[in-house]
Amino acid sequence: MKNLLNKRYFHVLDVNMSLSTVHSTLSSLKTCQTDIGTGMDIVTDVALDVAETAGSENDAVLKKLELMMLECAKLDQEINCFVDVVNCVTAEVRNQEPETMFRLKSLVKDKFTERHSRLSEGEIQNHGKMVSFKENVTNALKTVNPDAAENMEEELDEDIAVTQSEVNFTCPLTQVEMVNPMKNKKCNHHYDRDAIMGMIKARQNQKKRLRCPVVGCGNTDVKQGDLILDQIMKRQIQKR
């Protein structure tokens, strides 16, 4: 594992050791994270197709897809850890003697190894897209076979697998049909992704909290970390 980590990440520090070059090179890892996120969305879509198709072999297929999601979540967490360590170390050496730059790779390697060893399985399981995967697959299974859903690792507090006619696809912010419906895990309300992310950012710039825009909702602090893409609802919208 140690050699794999060296090969996977530390090559970005083998180039010209100026701070500007190091930070620009990190952008390639950020691009990689975007690709990982896209891949995880595709795996979730495939899992939903499997879950909606009755068959005794589906459990094994879903388990394999879940393992794929876990690997992606782990890689995403590793990249976050590495980028955070590089930013931290470069901030520390910025005002030190120029010779310190020659030890940058070693400093980053030591700190990353220590931080990486503390990454827990719980953190990976709580990755946003991992949580979304489990919740969406569980709900899909409930619509096909309620007994199958009991075999999933986590049960939902309430069943949101309702029919299309019972679902409001209108975003409370834009008042138009949602394209990428995001579910708030705290209050279970939905908003279109672009609209709610824009509102969260605007409130953060104002240093204010964002109240859930659904009339009568008591959730006074909508946070990005509480939002997950509701892929079942997204598929329902696409089928309309």
PDB file of N, CA, C and O in Angstrom, residues 15-64:
ATOM      1  N   VAL A  15       8.138  17.487  -9.861  1.00  0.00           N
ATOM      2  CA  VAL A  15       8.351  18.496 -10.882  1.00  0.00           C
ATOM      3  C   VAL A  15       9.077  19.690 -10.277  1.00  0.00           C
ATOM      4  O   VAL A  15       9.519  19.651  -9.136  1.00  0.00           O
ATOM      5  N   ASN A  16       9.230  20.751 -11.066  1.00  0.00           N
ATOM      6  CA  ASN A  16       9.842  21.995 -10.584  1.00  0.00           C
ATOM      7  C   ASN A  16       9.257  22.356  -9.222  1.00  0.00           C
ATOM      8  O   ASN A  16       8.058  22.485  -9.068  1.00  0.00           O
ATOM      9  N   MET A  17      10.121  22.496  -8.233  1.00  0.00           N
ATOM     10  CA  MET A  17       9.650  22.596  -6.875  1.00  0.00           C
ATOM     11  C   MET A  17       9.248  23.994  -6.435  1.00  0.00           C
ATOM     12  O   MET A  17       9.333  24.330  -5.263  1.00  0.00           O
ATOM     13  N   SER A  18       8.808  24.838  -7.342  1.00  0.00           N
ATOM     14  CA  SER A  18       8.279  26.140  -6.930  1.00  0.00           C
ATOM     15  C   SER A  18       6.879  25.930  -6.379  1.00  0.00           C
ATOM     16  O   SER A  18       6.158  25.019  -6.784  1.00  0.00           O
ATOM     17  N   LEU A  19       6.492  26.775  -5.430  1.00  0.00           N
ATOM     18  CA  LEU A  19       5.170  26.636  -4.812  1.00  0.00           C
ATOM     19  C   LEU A  19       4.055  26.791  -5.840  1.00  0.00           C
ATOM     20  O   LEU A  19       3.046  26.086  -5.788  1.00  0.00           O
ATOM     21  N   SER A  20       4.235  27.711  -6.779  1.00  0.00           N
ATOM     22  CA  SER A  20       3.195  27.927  -7.782  1.00  0.00           C
ATOM     23  C   SER A  20       2.996  26.688  -8.641  1.00  0.00           C
ATOM     24  O   SER A  20       1.864  26.334  -8.994  1.00  0.00           O
ATOM     25  N   THR A  21       4.096  26.014  -8.957  1.00  0.00           N
ATOM     26  CA  THR A  21       4.009  24.795  -9.763  1.00  0.00           C
ATOM     27  C   THR A  21       3.328  23.675  -8.988  1.00  0.00           C
ATOM     28  O   THR A  21       2.513  22.930  -9.524  1.00  0.00           O
ATOM     29  N   VAL A  22       3.652  23.555  -7.708  1.00  0.00           N
ATOM     30  CA  VAL A  22       3.036  22.519  -6.878  1.00  0.00           C
ATOM     31  C   VAL A  22       1.525  22.699  -6.847  1.00  0.00           C
ATOM     32  O   VAL A  22       0.761  21.761  -7.058  1.00  0.00           O
ATOM     33  N   HIS A  23       1.078  23.926  -6.608  1.00  0.00           N
ATOM     34  CA  HIS A  23      -0.357  24.170  -6.501  1.00  0.00           C
ATOM     35  C   HIS A  23      -1.067  24.002  -7.841  1.00  0.00           C
ATOM     36  O   HIS A  23      -2.202  23.494  -7.894  1.00  0.00           O
ATOM     37  N   SER A  24      -0.431  24.383  -8.931  1.00  0.00           N
ATOM     38  CA  SER A  24      -1.072  24.216 -10.235  1.00  0.00           C
ATOM     39  C   SER A  24      -1.174  22.738 -10.595  1.00  0.00           C
ATOM     40  O   SER A  24      -2.143  22.305 -11.233  1.00  0.00           O
ATOM     41  N   THR A  25      -0.178  21.956 -10.163  1.00  0.00           N
ATOM     42  CA  THR A  25      -0.200  20.525 -10.446  1.00  0.00           C
ATOM     43  C   THR A  25      -1.310  19.826  -9.668  1.00  0.00           C
ATOM     44  O   THR A  25      -1.870  18.826 -10.120  1.00  0.00           O
ATOM     45  N   LEU A  26      -1.650  20.346  -8.496  1.00  0.00           N
ATOM     46  CA  LEU A  26      -2.726  19.751  -7.707  1.00  0.00           C
ATOM     47  C   LEU A  26      -4.069  19.814  -8.436  1.00  0.00           C
ATOM     48  O   LEU A  26      -4.972  19.032  -8.152  1.00  0.00           O
ATOM     49  N   SER A  27      -4.185  20.755  -9.372  1.00  0.00           N
ATOM     50  CA  SER A  27      -5.454  20.884 -10.102  1.00  0.00           C
ATOM     51  C   SER A  27      -5.776  19.616 -10.882  1.00  0.00           C
ATOM     52  O   SER A  27      -6.941  19.306 -11.124  1.00  0.00           O
ATOM     53  N   SER A  28      -4.739  18.857 -11.270  1.00  0.00           N
ATOM     54  CA  SER A  28      -4.982  17.606 -11.985  1.00  0.00           C
ATOM     55  C   SER A  28      -5.687  16.597 -11.086  1.00  0.00           C
ATOM     56  O   SER A  28      -6.510  15.802 -11.550  1.00  0.00           O
ATOM     57  N   LEU A  29      -5.369  16.627  -9.796  1.00  0.00           N
ATOM     58  CA  LEU A  29      -6.043  15.732  -8.848  1.00  0.00           C
ATOM     59  C   LEU A  29      -7.489  16.167  -8.650  1.00  0.00           C
ATOM     60  O   LEU A  29      -8.385  15.328  -8.479  1.00  0.00           O
ATOM     61  N   LYS A  30      -7.730  17.471  -8.670  1.00  0.00           N
ATOM     62  CA  LYS A  30      -9.097  17.967  -8.554  1.00  0.00           C
ATOM     63  C   LYS A  30      -9.928  17.519  -9.750  1.00  0.00           C
ATOM     64  O   LYS A  30     -11.098  17.170  -9.623  1.00  0.00           O
ATOM     65  N   THR A  31      -9.307  17.528 -10.933  1.00  0.00           N
ATOM     66  CA  THR A  31      -9.998  17.038 -12.128  1.00  0.00           C
ATOM     67  C   THR A  31     -10.313  15.554 -11.979  1.00  0.00           C
ATOM     68  O   THR A  31     -11.394  15.089 -12.354  1.00  0.00           O
ATOM     69  N   CYS A  32      -9.375  14.831 -11.401  1.00  0.00           N
ATOM     70  CA  CYS A  32      -9.576  13.415 -11.152  1.00  0.00           C
ATOM     71  C   CYS A  32     -10.763  13.196 -10.214  1.00  0.00           C
ATOM     72  O   CYS A  32     -11.569  12.279 -10.418  1.00  0.00           O
ATOM     73  N   GLN A  33     -10.894  14.052  -9.207  1.00  0.00           N
ATOM     74  CA  GLN A  33     -12.017  13.936  -8.282  1.00  0.00           C
ATOM     75  C   GLN A  33     -13.349  14.149  -8.988  1.00  0.00           C
ATOM     76  O   GLN A  33     -14.340  13.478  -8.681  1.00  0.00           O
ATOM     77  N   THR A  34     -13.377  15.078  -9.929  1.00  0.00           N
ATOM     78  CA  THR A  34     -14.600  15.300 -10.702  1.00  0.00           C
ATOM     79  C   THR A  34     -14.974  14.045 -11.473  1.00  0.00           C
ATOM     80  O   THR A  34     -16.144  13.644 -11.523  1.00  0.00           O
ATOM     81  N   ASP A  35     -13.966  13.398 -12.061  1.00  0.00           N
ATOM     82  CA  ASP A  35     -14.203  12.154 -12.801  1.00  0.00           C
ATOM     83  C   ASP A  35     -14.677  11.042 -11.870  1.00  0.00           C
ATOM     84  O   ASP A  35     -15.536  10.227 -12.241  1.00  0.00           O
ATOM     85  N   ILE A  36     -14.120  10.997 -10.674  1.00  0.00           N
ATOM     86  CA  ILE A  36     -14.547   9.997  -9.698  1.00  0.00           C
ATOM     87  C   ILE A  36     -16.015  10.204  -9.347  1.00  0.00           C
ATOM     88  O   ILE A  36     -16.801   9.250  -9.286  1.00  0.00           O
ATOM     89  N   GLY A  37     -16.396  11.462  -9.124  1.00  0.00           N
ATOM     90  CA  GLY A  37     -17.792  11.765  -8.804  1.00  0.00           C
ATOM     91  C   GLY A  37     -18.733  11.352  -9.917  1.00  0.00           C
ATOM     92  O   GLY A  37     -19.808  10.783  -9.667  1.00  0.00           O
ATOM     93  N   THR A  38     -18.331  11.623 -11.160  1.00  0.00           N
ATOM     94  CA  THR A  38     -19.143  11.222 -12.310  1.00  0.00           C
ATOM     95  C   THR A  38     -19.268   9.708 -12.370  1.00  0.00           C
ATOM     96  O   THR A  38     -20.355   9.166 -12.620  1.00  0.00           O
ATOM     97  N   GLY A  39     -18.163   9.020 -12.119  1.00  0.00           N
ATOM     98  CA  GLY A  39     -18.178   7.562 -12.125  1.00  0.00           C
ATOM     99  C   GLY A  39     -19.102   6.997 -11.058  1.00  0.00           C
ATOM    100  O   GLY A  39     -19.822   6.019 -11.295  1.00  0.00           O
ATOM    101  N   MET A  40     -19.098   7.614  -9.880  1.00  0.00           N
ATOM    102  CA  MET A  40     -19.956   7.153  -8.789  1.00  0.00           C
ATOM    103  C   MET A  40     -21.429   7.359  -9.138  1.00  0.00           C
ATOM    104  O   MET A  40     -22.283   6.532  -8.784  1.00  0.00           O
ATOM    105  N   ASP A  41     -21.739   8.447  -9.836  1.00  0.00           N
ATOM    106  CA  ASP A  41     -23.121   8.679 -10.273  1.00  0.00           C
ATOM    107  C   ASP A  41     -23.555   7.613 -11.275  1.00  0.00           C
ATOM    108  O   ASP A  41     -24.692   7.129 -11.245  1.00  0.00           O
ATOM    109  N   ILE A  42     -22.632   7.226 -12.167  1.00  0.00           N
ATOM    110  CA  ILE A  42     -22.941   6.194 -13.165  1.00  0.00           C
ATOM    111  C   ILE A  42     -23.176   4.848 -12.479  1.00  0.00           C
ATOM    112  O   ILE A  42     -24.127   4.120 -12.817  1.00  0.00           O
ATOM    113  N   VAL A  43     -22.327   4.515 -11.507  1.00  0.00           N
ATOM    114  CA  VAL A  43     -22.498   3.257 -10.773  1.00  0.00           C
ATOM    115  C   VAL A  43     -23.841   3.233 -10.056  1.00  0.00           C
ATOM    116  O   VAL A  43     -24.534   2.205 -10.038  1.00  0.00           O
ATOM    117  N   THR A  44     -24.234   4.360  -9.483  1.00  0.00           N
ATOM    118  CA  THR A  44     -25.524   4.434  -8.800  1.00  0.00           C
ATOM    119  C   THR A  44     -26.673   4.226  -9.775  1.00  0.00           C
ATOM    120  O   THR A  44     -27.646   3.518  -9.468  1.00  0.00           O
ATOM    121  N   ASP A  45     -26.573   4.813 -10.967  1.00  0.00           N
ATOM    122  CA  ASP A  45     -27.611   4.620 -11.985  1.00  0.00           C
ATOM    123  C   ASP A  45     -27.719   3.140 -12.369  1.00  0.00           C
ATOM    124  O   ASP A  45     -28.826   2.604 -12.529  1.00  0.00           O
ATOM    125  N   VAL A  46     -26.566   2.486 -12.534  1.00  0.00           N
ATOM    126  CA  VAL A  46     -26.572   1.060 -12.877  1.00  0.00           C
ATOM    127  C   VAL A  46     -27.207   0.253 -11.744  1.00  0.00           C
ATOM    128  O   VAL A  46     -28.010  -0.663 -11.986  1.00  0.00           O
ATOM    129  N   ALA A  47     -26.869   0.603 -10.499  1.00  0.00           N
ATOM    130  CA  ALA A  47     -27.430  -0.106  -9.345  1.00  0.00           C
ATOM    131  C   ALA A  47     -28.943   0.048  -9.289  1.00  0.00           C
ATOM    132  O   ALA A  47     -29.662  -0.900  -8.940  1.00  0.00           O
ATOM    133  N   LEU A  48     -29.443   1.224  -9.642  1.00  0.00           N
ATOM    134  CA  LEU A  48     -30.892   1.440  -9.640  1.00  0.00           C
ATOM    135  C   LEU A  48     -31.559   0.593 -10.717  1.00  0.00           C
ATOM    136  O   LEU A  48     -32.649   0.052 -10.505  1.00  0.00           O
ATOM    137  N   ASP A  49     -30.913   0.486 -11.871  1.00  0.00           N
ATOM    138  CA  ASP A  49     -31.454  -0.383 -12.926  1.00  0.00           C
ATOM    139  C   ASP A  49     -31.537  -1.824 -12.435  1.00  0.00           C
ATOM    140  O   ASP A  49     -32.523  -2.525 -12.681  1.00  0.00           O
ATOM    141  N   VAL A  50     -30.483  -2.269 -11.737  1.00  0.00           N
ATOM    142  CA  VAL A  50     -30.459  -3.637 -11.212  1.00  0.00           C
ATOM    143  C   VAL A  50     -31.534  -3.814 -10.148  1.00  0.00           C
ATOM    144  O   VAL A  50     -32.262  -4.810 -10.137  1.00  0.00           O
ATOM    145  N   ALA A  51     -31.636  -2.830  -9.243  1.00  0.00           N
ATOM    146  CA  ALA A  51     -32.600  -2.932  -8.146  1.00  0.00           C
ATOM    147  C   ALA A  51     -34.038  -2.974  -8.647  1.00  0.00           C
ATOM    148  O   ALA A  51     -34.908  -3.594  -8.020  1.00  0.00           O
ATOM    149  N   GLU A  52     -34.296  -2.311  -9.767  1.00  0.00           N
ATOM    150  CA  GLU A  52     -35.653  -2.271 -10.315  1.00  0.00           C
ATOM    151  C   GLU A  52     -35.999  -3.507 -11.135  1.00  0.00           C
ATOM    152  O   GLU A  52     -37.115  -3.644 -11.612  1.00  0.00           O
ATOM    153  N   THR A  53     -35.028  -4.415 -11.304  1.00  0.00           N
ATOM    154  CA  THR A  53     -35.237  -5.643 -12.058  1.00  0.00           C
ATOM    155  C   THR A  53     -35.257  -6.814 -11.092  1.00  0.00           C
ATOM    156  O   THR A  53     -34.265  -7.079 -10.419  1.00  0.00           O
ATOM    157  N   ALA A  54     -36.377  -7.506 -11.014  1.00  0.00           N
ATOM    158  CA  ALA A  54     -36.500  -8.629 -10.084  1.00  0.00           C
ATOM    159  C   ALA A  54     -35.560  -9.753 -10.492  1.00  0.00           C
ATOM    160  O   ALA A  54     -35.362 -10.030 -11.665  1.00  0.00           O
ATOM    161  N   GLY A  55     -34.960 -10.414  -9.489  1.00  0.00           N
ATOM    162  CA  GLY A  55     -34.073 -11.538  -9.782  1.00  0.00           C
ATOM    163  C   GLY A  55     -33.262 -11.910  -8.565  1.00  0.00           C
ATOM    164  O   GLY A  55     -32.805 -11.030  -7.830  1.00  0.00           O
ATOM    165  N   SER A  56     -33.060 -13.208  -8.347  1.00  0.00           N
ATOM    166  CA  SER A  56     -32.359 -13.664  -7.151  1.00  0.00           C
ATOM    167  C   SER A  56     -30.877 -13.305  -7.168  1.00  0.00           C
ATOM    168  O   SER A  56     -30.228 -13.247  -6.135  1.00  0.00           O
ATOM    169  N   GLU A  57     -30.330 -13.068  -8.372  1.00  0.00           N
ATOM    170  CA  GLU A  57     -28.904 -12.761  -8.478  1.00  0.00           C
ATOM    171  C   GLU A  57     -28.610 -11.282  -8.222  1.00  0.00           C
ATOM    172  O   GLU A  57     -27.446 -10.878  -8.180  1.00  0.00           O
ATOM    173  N   ASN A  58     -29.637 -10.488  -8.043  1.00  0.00           N
ATOM    174  CA  ASN A  58     -29.447  -9.048  -7.908  1.00  0.00           C
ATOM    175  C   ASN A  58     -28.652  -8.655  -6.677  1.00  0.00           C
ATOM    176  O   ASN A  58     -27.886  -7.691  -6.700  1.00  0.00           O
ATOM    177  N   ASP A  59     -28.818  -9.397  -5.578  1.00  0.00           N
ATOM    178  CA  ASP A  59     -28.104  -9.050  -4.348  1.00  0.00           C
ATOM    179  C   ASP A  59     -26.597  -9.085  -4.561  1.00  0.00           C
ATOM    180  O   ASP A  59     -25.871  -8.209  -4.085  1.00  0.00           O
ATOM    181  N   ALA A  60     -26.121 -10.101  -5.266  1.00  0.00           N
ATOM    182  CA  ALA A  60     -24.684 -10.230  -5.502  1.00  0.00           C
ATOM    183  C   ALA A  60     -24.179  -9.103  -6.390  1.00  0.00           C
ATOM    184  O   ALA A  60     -23.093  -8.551  -6.166  1.00  0.00           O
ATOM    185  N   VAL A  61     -24.963  -8.740  -7.406  1.00  0.00           N
ATOM    186  CA  VAL A  61     -24.569  -7.647  -8.304  1.00  0.00           C
ATOM    187  C   VAL A  61     -24.530  -6.329  -7.542  1.00  0.00           C
ATOM    188  O   VAL A  61     -23.590  -5.538  -7.685  1.00  0.00           O
ATOM    189  N   LEU A  62     -25.545  -6.090  -6.729  1.00  0.00           N
ATOM    190  CA  LEU A  62     -25.600  -4.849  -5.951  1.00  0.00           C
ATOM    191  C   LEU A  62     -24.437  -4.764  -4.973  1.00  0.00           C
ATOM    192  O   LEU A  62     -23.896  -3.685  -4.728  1.00  0.00           O
ATOM    193  N   LYS A  63     -24.036  -5.909  -4.417  1.00  0.00           N
ATOM    194  CA  LYS A  63     -22.913  -5.914  -3.481  1.00  0.00           C
ATOM    195  C   LYS A  63     -21.628  -5.534  -4.207  1.00  0.00           C
ATOM    196  O   LYS A  63     -20.801  -4.775  -3.672  1.00  0.00           O
ATOM    197  N   LYS A  64     -21.440  -6.047  -5.424  1.00  0.00           N
ATOM    198  CA  LYS A  64     -20.253  -5.696  -6.206  1.00  0.00           C
ATOM    199  C   LYS A  64     -20.238  -4.207  -6.530  1.00  0.00           C
ATOM    200  O   LYS A  64     -19.189  -3.554  -6.479  1.00  0.00           O
TER     201      LYS A  64
END
